[in-house]
Short mmCIF file of C-alpha atoms in Angstrom, two decimals:
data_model
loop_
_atom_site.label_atom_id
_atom_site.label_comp_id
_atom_site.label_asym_id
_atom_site.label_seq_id
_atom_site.Cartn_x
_atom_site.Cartn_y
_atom_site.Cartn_z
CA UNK V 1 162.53 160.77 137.67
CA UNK V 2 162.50 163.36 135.01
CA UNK V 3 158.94 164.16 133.61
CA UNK V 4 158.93 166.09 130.02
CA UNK V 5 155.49 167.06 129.01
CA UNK V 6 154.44 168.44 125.55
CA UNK V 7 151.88 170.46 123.92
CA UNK V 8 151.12 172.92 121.24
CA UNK V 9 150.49 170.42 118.66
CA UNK V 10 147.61 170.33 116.07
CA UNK V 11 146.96 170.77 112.94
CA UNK V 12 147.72 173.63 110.45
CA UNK V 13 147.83 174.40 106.40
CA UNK V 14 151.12 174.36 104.34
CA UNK V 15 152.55 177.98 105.01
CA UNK V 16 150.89 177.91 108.76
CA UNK V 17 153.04 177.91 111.84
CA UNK V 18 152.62 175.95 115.06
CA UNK V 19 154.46 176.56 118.74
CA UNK V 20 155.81 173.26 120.74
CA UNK V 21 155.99 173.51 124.24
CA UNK V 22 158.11 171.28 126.40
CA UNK V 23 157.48 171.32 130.49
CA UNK V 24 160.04 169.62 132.29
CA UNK V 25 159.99 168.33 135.90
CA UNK V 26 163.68 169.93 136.14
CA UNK V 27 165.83 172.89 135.12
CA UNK V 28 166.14 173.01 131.61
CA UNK V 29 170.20 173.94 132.26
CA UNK V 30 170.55 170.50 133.72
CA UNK V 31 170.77 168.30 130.99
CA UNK V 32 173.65 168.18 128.33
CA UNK V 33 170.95 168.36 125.95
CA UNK V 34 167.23 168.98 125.31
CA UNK V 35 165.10 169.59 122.68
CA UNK V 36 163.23 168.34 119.90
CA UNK V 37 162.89 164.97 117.47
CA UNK V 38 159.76 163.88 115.50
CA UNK V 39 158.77 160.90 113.84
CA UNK V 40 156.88 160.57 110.34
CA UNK V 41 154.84 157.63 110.52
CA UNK V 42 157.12 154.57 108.94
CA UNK V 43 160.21 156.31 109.40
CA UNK V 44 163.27 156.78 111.82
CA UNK V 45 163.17 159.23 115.01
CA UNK V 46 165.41 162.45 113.84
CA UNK V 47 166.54 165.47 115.84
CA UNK V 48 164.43 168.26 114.86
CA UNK V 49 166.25 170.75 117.41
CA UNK V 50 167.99 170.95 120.33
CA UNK V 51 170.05 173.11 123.40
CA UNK V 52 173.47 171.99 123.68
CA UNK V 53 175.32 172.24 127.45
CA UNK V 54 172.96 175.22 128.12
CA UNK V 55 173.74 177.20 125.59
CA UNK V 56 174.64 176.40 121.88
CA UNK V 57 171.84 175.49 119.53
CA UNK V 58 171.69 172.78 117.01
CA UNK V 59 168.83 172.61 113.70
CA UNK V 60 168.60 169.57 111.81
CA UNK V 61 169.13 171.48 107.74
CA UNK V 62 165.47 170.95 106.59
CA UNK V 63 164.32 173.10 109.51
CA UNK V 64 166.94 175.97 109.56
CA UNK V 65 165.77 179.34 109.44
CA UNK V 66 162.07 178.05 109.47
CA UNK V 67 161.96 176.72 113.19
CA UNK V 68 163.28 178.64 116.31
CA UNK V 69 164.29 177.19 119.87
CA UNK V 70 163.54 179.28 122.74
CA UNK V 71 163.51 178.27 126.32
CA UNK V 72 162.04 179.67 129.94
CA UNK V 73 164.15 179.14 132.79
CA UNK V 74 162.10 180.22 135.33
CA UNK V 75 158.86 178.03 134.04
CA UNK V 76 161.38 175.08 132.98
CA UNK V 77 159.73 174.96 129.31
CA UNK V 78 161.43 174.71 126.07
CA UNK V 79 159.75 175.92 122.91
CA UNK V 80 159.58 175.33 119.54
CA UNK V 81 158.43 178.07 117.09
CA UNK V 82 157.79 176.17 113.72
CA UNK V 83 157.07 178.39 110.77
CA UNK V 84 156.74 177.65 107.20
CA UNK V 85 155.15 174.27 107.67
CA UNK V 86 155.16 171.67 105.03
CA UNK V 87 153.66 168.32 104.65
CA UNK V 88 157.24 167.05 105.45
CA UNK V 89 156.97 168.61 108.59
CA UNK V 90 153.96 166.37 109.67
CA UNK V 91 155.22 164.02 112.39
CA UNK V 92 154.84 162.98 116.29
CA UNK V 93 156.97 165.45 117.79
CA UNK V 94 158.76 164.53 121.18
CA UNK V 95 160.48 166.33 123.63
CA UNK V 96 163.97 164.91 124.55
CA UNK V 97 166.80 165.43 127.38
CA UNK V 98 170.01 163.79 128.33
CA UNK V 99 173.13 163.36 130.29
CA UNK V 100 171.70 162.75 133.24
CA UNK V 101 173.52 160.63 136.09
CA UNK V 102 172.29 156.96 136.79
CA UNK V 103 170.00 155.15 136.60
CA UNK V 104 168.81 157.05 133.87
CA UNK V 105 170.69 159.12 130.91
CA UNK V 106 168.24 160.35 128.50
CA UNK V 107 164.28 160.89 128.70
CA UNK V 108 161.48 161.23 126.74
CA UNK V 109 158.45 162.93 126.72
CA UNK V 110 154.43 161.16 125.60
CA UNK V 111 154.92 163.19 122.15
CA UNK V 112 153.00 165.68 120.29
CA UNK V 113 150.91 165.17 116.43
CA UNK V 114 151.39 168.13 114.09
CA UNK V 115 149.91 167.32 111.09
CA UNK V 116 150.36 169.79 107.86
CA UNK V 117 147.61 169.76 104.99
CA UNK V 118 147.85 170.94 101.59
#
């Protein structure tokens, strides 16, 4: 059983900038990937961010250049450093992580608010 357990969210003023913390129960190298979706209320999960196979990164275009993916592998914690905050950024952020062996692929973590005021 994989835990994934976020934090760092809140809320912060157009311009601000807010950093997402992701324990997992596991190393972080283990999964094929892990990182970062949110959901706005009434719409579809999207990837935010993400660690590919350990290394390569991948940033959905909205968030490029304004969010950064950083990761401890000693303390088993991804980050996400989001500055430049809009209102489109408000969302339930989760932490995500798959290719795992059975009986379970992917997991999710409880998810995060960030909410971004005018």
């Amino acid at each position: 059983q994989v835990q994934l357990v976020e934090s760092g969210g809140g809320s912060v003023q157009s311009g601000g900038s807010l950093t997402l913390s992701c324990a997992s129960s596991v190393n972080i190298l283990a999964p094929r990937t892990i990182g970062w979706y949110r959901q706005a209320s009434g719409k579809q999960r999207e990837l935010v961010a993400r660690f590919i196979n350990g290394g390569r990164t991948e940033y959905r275009d909205s968030v490029k250049g304004r969010f950064t993916l950083s990761r401890d592998n000693a303390e088993k914690t991804v980050r996400l450093l989001m500055n430049s905050l809009t209102v489109e950024d408000t969302a339930v952020y989760y932490c995500h992580a798959d290719g795992f062996p059975p009986p379970q692929y992917e997991y999710w973590g409880q998810g995060t608010l960030v909410t971004v005021s005018e």
